[in-house]
XYZ file of C-alpha atoms in Angstrom:
465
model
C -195.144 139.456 23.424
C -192.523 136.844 23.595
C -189.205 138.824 25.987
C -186.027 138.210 24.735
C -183.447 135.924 26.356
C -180.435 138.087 27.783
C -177.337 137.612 28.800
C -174.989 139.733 30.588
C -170.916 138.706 30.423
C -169.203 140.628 32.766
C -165.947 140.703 33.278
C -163.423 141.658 36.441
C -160.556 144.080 35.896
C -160.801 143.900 31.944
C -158.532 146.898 30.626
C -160.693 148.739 27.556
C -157.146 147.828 25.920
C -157.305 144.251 26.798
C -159.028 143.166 23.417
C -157.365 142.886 19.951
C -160.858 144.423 18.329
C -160.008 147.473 20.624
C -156.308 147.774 19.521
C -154.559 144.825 21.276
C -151.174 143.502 19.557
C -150.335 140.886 21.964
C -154.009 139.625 23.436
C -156.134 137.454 21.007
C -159.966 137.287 21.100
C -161.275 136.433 18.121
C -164.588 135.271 19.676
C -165.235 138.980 21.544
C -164.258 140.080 18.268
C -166.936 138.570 16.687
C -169.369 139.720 19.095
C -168.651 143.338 18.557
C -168.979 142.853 14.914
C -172.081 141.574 14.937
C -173.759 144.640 17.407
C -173.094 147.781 18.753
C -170.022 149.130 20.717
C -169.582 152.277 22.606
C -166.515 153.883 22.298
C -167.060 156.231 25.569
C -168.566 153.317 28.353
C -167.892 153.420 31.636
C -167.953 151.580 34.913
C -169.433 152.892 37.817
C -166.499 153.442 39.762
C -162.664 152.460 39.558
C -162.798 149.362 41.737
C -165.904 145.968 41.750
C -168.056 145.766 44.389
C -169.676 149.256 43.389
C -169.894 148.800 39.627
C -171.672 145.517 40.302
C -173.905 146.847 42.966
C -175.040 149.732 40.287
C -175.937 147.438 37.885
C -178.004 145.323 39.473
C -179.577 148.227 41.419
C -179.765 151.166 38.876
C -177.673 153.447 41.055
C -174.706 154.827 41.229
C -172.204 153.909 44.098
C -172.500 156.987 46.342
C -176.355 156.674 46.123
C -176.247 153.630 47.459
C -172.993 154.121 49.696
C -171.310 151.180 48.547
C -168.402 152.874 47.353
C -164.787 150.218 47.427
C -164.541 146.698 47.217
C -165.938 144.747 50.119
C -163.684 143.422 52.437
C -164.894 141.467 55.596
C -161.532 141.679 57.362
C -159.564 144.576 58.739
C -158.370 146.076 55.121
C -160.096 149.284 55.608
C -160.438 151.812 56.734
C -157.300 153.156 54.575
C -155.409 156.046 55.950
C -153.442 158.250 54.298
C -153.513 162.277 54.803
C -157.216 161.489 55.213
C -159.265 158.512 56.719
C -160.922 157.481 53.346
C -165.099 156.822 54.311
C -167.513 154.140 55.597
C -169.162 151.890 53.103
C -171.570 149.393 53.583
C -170.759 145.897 53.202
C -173.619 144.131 50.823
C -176.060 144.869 48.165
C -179.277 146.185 50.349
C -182.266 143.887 50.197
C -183.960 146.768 50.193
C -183.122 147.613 46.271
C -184.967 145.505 44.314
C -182.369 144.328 42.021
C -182.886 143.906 37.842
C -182.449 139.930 38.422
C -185.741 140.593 40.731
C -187.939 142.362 37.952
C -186.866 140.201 35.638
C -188.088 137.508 37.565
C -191.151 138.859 38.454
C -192.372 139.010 34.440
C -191.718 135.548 34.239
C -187.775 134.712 33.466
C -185.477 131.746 34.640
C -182.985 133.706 36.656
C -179.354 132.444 36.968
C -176.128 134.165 38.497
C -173.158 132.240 37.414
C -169.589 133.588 39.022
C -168.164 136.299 41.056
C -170.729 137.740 43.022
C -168.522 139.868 45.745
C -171.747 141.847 47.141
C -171.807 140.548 50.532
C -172.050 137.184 52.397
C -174.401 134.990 52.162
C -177.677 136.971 53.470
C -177.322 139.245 50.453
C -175.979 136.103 48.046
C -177.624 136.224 44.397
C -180.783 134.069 45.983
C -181.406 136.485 47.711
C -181.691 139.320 45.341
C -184.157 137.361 43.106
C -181.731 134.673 41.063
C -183.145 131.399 40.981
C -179.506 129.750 40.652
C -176.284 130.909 42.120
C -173.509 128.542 40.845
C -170.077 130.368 42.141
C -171.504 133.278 43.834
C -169.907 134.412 46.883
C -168.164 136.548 49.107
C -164.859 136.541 47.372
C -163.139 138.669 45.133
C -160.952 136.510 43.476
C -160.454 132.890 43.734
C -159.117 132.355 47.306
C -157.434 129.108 46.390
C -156.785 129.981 42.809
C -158.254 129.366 39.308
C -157.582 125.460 39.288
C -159.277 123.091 41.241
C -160.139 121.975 43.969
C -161.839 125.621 44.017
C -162.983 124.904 47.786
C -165.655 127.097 47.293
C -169.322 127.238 49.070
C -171.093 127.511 45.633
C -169.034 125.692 43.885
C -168.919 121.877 43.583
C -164.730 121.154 43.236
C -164.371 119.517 39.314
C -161.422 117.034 38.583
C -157.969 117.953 39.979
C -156.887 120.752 37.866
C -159.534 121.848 36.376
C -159.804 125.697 35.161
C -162.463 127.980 36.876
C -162.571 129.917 33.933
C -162.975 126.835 31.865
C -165.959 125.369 34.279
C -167.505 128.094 34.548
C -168.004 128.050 30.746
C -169.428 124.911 30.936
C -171.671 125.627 33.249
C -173.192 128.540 31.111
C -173.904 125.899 28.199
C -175.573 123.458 31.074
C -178.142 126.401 31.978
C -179.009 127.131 28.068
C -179.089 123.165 27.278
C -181.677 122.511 30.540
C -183.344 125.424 30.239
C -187.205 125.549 30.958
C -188.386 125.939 26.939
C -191.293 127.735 27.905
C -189.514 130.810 29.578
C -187.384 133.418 29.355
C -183.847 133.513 31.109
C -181.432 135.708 32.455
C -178.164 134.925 32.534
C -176.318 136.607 34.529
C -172.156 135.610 33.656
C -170.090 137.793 35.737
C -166.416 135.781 35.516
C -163.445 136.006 37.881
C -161.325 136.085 34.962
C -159.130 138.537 34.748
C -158.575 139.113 38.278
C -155.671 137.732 40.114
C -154.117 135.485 40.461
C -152.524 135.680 37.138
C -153.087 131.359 36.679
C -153.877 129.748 33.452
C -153.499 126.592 31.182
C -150.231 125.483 30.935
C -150.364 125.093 26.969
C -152.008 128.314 26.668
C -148.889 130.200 28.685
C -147.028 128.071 26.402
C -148.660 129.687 23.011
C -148.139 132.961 24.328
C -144.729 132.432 25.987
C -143.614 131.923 21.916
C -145.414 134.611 20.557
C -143.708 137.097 22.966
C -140.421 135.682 22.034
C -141.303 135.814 18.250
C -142.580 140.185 19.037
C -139.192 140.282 20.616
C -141.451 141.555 23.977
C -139.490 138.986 25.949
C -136.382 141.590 25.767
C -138.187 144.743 26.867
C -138.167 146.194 29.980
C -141.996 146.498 29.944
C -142.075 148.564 32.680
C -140.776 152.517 32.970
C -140.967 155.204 35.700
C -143.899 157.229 35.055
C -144.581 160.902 35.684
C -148.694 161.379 35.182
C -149.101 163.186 38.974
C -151.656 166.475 37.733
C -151.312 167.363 41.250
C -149.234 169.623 42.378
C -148.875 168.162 46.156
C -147.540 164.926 44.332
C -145.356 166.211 41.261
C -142.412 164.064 43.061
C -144.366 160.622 43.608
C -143.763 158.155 40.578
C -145.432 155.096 39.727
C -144.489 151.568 38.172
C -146.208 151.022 35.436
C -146.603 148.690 32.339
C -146.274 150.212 28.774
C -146.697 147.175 26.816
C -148.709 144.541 26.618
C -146.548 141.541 27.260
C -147.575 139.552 30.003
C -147.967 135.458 28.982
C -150.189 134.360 31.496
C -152.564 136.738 31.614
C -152.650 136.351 27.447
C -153.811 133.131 28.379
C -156.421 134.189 30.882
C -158.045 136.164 28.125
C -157.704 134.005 25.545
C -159.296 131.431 27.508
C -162.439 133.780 28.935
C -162.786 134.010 25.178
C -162.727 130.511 24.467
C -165.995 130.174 26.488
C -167.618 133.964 25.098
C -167.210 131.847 21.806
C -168.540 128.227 23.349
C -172.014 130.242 24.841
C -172.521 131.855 21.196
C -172.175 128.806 19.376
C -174.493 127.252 22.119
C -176.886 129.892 21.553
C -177.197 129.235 17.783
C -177.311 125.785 18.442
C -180.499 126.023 20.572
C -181.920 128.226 17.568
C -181.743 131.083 20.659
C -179.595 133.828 18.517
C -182.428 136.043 17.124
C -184.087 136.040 20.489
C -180.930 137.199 22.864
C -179.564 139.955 23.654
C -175.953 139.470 24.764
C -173.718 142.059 26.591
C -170.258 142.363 27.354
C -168.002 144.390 29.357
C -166.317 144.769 32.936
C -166.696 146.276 36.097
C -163.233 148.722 36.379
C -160.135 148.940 34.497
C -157.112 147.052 34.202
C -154.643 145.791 36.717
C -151.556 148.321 35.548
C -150.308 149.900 38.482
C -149.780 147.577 41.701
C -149.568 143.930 42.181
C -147.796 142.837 39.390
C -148.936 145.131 36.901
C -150.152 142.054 34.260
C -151.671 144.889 31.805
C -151.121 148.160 30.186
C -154.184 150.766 29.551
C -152.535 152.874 27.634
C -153.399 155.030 25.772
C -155.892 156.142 28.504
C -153.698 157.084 32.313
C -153.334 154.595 34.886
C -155.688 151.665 35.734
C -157.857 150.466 38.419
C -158.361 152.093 41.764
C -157.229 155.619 40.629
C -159.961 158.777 39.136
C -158.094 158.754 35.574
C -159.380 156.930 32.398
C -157.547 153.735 33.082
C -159.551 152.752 35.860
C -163.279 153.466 34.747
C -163.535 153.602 30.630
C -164.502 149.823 29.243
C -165.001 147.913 26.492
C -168.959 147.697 25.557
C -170.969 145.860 23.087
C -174.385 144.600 22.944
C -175.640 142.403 20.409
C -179.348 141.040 19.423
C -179.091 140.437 15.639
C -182.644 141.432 13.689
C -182.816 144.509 16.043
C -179.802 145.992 16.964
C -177.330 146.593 13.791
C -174.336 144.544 13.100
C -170.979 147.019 13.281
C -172.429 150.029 14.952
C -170.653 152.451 16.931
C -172.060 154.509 19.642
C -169.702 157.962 21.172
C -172.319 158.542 23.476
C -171.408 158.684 27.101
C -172.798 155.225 28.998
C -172.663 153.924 32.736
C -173.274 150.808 34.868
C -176.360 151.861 36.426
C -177.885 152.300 32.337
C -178.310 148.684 32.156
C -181.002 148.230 34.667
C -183.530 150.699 32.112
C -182.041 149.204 29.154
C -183.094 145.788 29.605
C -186.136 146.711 30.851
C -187.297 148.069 27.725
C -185.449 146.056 25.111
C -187.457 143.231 26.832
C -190.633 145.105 26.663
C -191.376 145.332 29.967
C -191.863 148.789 31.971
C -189.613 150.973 33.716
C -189.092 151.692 37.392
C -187.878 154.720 37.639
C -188.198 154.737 41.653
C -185.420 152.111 41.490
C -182.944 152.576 38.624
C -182.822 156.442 39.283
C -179.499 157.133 38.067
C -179.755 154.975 34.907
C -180.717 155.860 31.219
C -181.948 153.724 28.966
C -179.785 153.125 26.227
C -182.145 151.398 24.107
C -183.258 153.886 21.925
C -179.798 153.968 20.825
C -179.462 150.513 20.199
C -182.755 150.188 18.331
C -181.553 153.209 15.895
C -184.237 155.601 17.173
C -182.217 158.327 18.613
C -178.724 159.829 18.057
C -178.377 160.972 21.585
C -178.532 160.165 25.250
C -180.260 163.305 27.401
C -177.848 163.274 29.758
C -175.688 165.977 30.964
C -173.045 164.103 32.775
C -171.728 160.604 34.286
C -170.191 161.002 38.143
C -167.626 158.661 40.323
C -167.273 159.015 43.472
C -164.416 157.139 45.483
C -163.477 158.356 48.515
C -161.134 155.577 49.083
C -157.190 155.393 48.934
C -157.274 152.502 45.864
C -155.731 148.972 46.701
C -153.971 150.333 43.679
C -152.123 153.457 44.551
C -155.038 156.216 43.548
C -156.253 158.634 45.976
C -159.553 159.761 47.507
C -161.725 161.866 44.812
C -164.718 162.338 42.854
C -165.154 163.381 38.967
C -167.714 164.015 35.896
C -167.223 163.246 32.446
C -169.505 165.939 30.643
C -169.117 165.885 26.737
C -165.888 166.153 25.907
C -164.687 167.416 29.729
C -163.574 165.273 32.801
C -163.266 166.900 35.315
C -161.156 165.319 38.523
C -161.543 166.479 42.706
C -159.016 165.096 44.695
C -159.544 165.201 48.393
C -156.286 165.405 49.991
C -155.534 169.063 48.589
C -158.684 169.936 47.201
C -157.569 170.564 43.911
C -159.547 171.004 40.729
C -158.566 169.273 37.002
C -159.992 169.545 34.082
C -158.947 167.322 30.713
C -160.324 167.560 27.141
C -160.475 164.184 26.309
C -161.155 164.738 22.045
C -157.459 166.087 21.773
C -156.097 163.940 25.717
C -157.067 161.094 25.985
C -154.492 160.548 28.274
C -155.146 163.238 30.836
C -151.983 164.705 30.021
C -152.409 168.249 30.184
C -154.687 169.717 32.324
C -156.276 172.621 31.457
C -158.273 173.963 34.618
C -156.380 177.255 34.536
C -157.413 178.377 31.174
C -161.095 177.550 31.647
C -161.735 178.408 35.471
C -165.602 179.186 34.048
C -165.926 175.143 33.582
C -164.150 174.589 36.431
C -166.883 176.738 38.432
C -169.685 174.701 36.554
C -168.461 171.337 36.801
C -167.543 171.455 40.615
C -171.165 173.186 40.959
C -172.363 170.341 39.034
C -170.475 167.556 41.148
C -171.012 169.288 44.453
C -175.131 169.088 43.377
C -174.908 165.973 42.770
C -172.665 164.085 45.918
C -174.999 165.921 47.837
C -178.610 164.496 45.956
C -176.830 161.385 46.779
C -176.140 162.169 50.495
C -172.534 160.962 49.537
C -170.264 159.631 52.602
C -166.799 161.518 52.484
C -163.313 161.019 54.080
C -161.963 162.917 56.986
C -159.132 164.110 58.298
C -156.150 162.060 59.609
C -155.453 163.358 63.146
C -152.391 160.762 63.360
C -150.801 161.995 59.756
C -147.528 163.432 59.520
């Protein structure tokens, strides 16, 4: 059997708002929206948990977060631990050697293995060579770009281009270098995890330009696009309120999109060049939710509550599609429930090769949906766990998504919320009181489950007043 080529786009901090094929006014993407066109797209995909580092670990690894106890964004300074009314918990710092990572059993049946981007799993014992990538061009221990998206990067894995040149841009190019020199005779992973859209909010000058106009032709350069918001479900916090964006306005990071678009469309047309369309699976989507409630705010999630860092829908629910045209059909929509950690099966047996359950425990494979042989995932639930106080404002807490339920834990007070997301998606109106039975189940459910995964949890504050 001849295994399929894949690759993996991954993005950083891309709102499931953030494309115009998922309702965006102001954003283009015409490329994206191509590539969702031409597979299928799940309308109910999550990350792993509201911040990176953990959604990146479970894909590679299969797991979720708490399993693995890499659970917030790794920092190697003296960020955490955050404090708050609690002391959120300890995390490791780096992807384990110990898991044996889906770049590694990819490699193992044969395929060229390259990690192209943010890596942001540890320093440089647990780099992408080290977890079974043959090339690591731009892998490191940041989280961002420390000395912003135009070079010179000044970057360990990253040779510095021209003055001025765009990371985003680069690493583009880059992507159609690996495909062009390939090895013709195998397989290859390509694994294209970009900075874009973190911050810093940098980008082209005549691309800010484009969009500068279009928001003054909307008229979006007269709004306030920012209001006082009230969406505290718990009771402890009914007085707190948070700044955040209600429109999608923001120029520069228009033109950060536009341009990580630029280069989805520049690795397609590469692909079809190389007669490699039919034979690759391609997958896109991002590791937590938009930026929309601290440090600038350059986004808007709404509908869906809040954004990165906090337990709501904002921070976790993402844009999905996977494409491999002859196989998977063109304009298909999935509602099922999906999670980071369900890549590591699916890949596994889209490219014929055999599971490992030992490893990606908390994963389902998803390609019996993509292939059109089932209907349904059997799956009772999808958990977070982040027992962190969010860079972003959110607080420590775990949750479930369970049909059409979420259900939300919040440390600090203990309290118990429950949403119907088919008539709120915006986590609105909680409705724990009138259905304490699901409340029972679901925190029986969630309690069974942090404790399968031996979960780390925060403590009390003895210095909080």
């Amino acid at each position: 059997m001849t295994h399929p080529n894949i690759v993996m786009i991954l993005l950083d901090d891309l709102g499931w708002m953030d494309l115009s094929c998922q309702g965006s006014k102001f954003y283009e993407t015409p490329n994206i929206d191509r590539l969702f066109q031409r597979g299928m797209s799940f309308d109910n995909a999550y990350a792993a948990c509201p911040v990176c580092s953990p959604s990146r670990a479970s894909i590679l690894s299969g797991k979720y977060p708490a399993r693995l106890h890499l659970t917030d964004w790794i920092d190697h300074g003296n960020y955490h631990p955050c404090k708050g009314k609690l002391v959120d918990a300890p995390y490791i710092k780096g992807l384990p050697l110990t898991e044996h990572s889906l770049a590694a059993s990819l490699k193992d049946a044969g395929y060229q293995t390259w990690h192209l981007g943010k890596w942001h799993l540890g320093k440089n014992e647990t780099y992408p060579e080290k977890h079974g990538f043959d090339v690591n061009i731009g892998g490191c221990f940041w989280g961002h770009p420390a000395h912003g998206y135009f070079s010179p990067y000044q970057m360990e894995t990253l040779t510095d281009g021209p003055e001025g040149e765009y990371l985003t841009r680069r690493l583009g190019n880059e992507a159609v270098r690996l495909i062009r020199e390939r090895d013709k005779t195998k397989p290859f992973f390509l694994n294209f995890w970009h900075y874009a859209v973190h911050a810093p909010m940098q980008a082209p000058a005549d691309l800010v330009a484009y969009f500068e106009e279009k928001s003054r032709k909307m008229g979006l350069d007269k709004l306030d696009p920012f209001e006082v918001g009230e969406h505290f479900p718990i009771e402890a916090k009914k007085d707190q309120r948070v700044v955040r964006r209600t429109i999608q306005s923001d120029p520069v990071y228009a033109a950060m999109i536009y341009s990580m678009d630029q280069t989805v469309g520049q690795l397609v047309e590469t692909l079809r060049q190389e007669g490699l369309e039919e034979d690759t699976i391609v997958i896109f989507t991002s590791d937590n939710g938009g930026l929309a409630t601290a440090e600038g705010s350059p986004t808007c999630n709404y509908p869906l509550s809040e954004g990165k860092g906090w337990m709501y829908e904002g921070a976790v629910r993402e844009p999905l599609a996977v494409v491999w045209p002859g196989h998977i059909p063109a304009g298909a929509v999935s509602h099922e429930i999906t999670t980071s950690p369900d890549f590591y099966p699916t890949l596994l047996e889209l490219a014929g090769l055999p599971l490992q359950p030992q490893q990606h425990v908390d994963g389902v494979s998803l390609a019996g949906l993509l292939l059109g042989k089932e209907d349904s995932l059997d799956r009772e639930a999808v958990y977070w766990h982040y027992p962190h106080y969010g860079n972003q404002g959110g607080t420590p807490g775990s949750s479930l998504r369970s049909g059409r339920w979420k259900y939300i834990e919040f440390y600090e007070d203990n309290s118990r919320h429950l949403f119907d997301l088919e008539t709120d998606v915006a986590e609105k109106k909680d409705v724990a009181a009138r259905h304490p039975d699901l409340v029972e189940r679901f925190h029986g459910m969630l309690t069974g489950w942090l404790r399968d995964c031996d979960a780390a949890f925060p403590t009390p504050n003895p210095d909080f007043k």
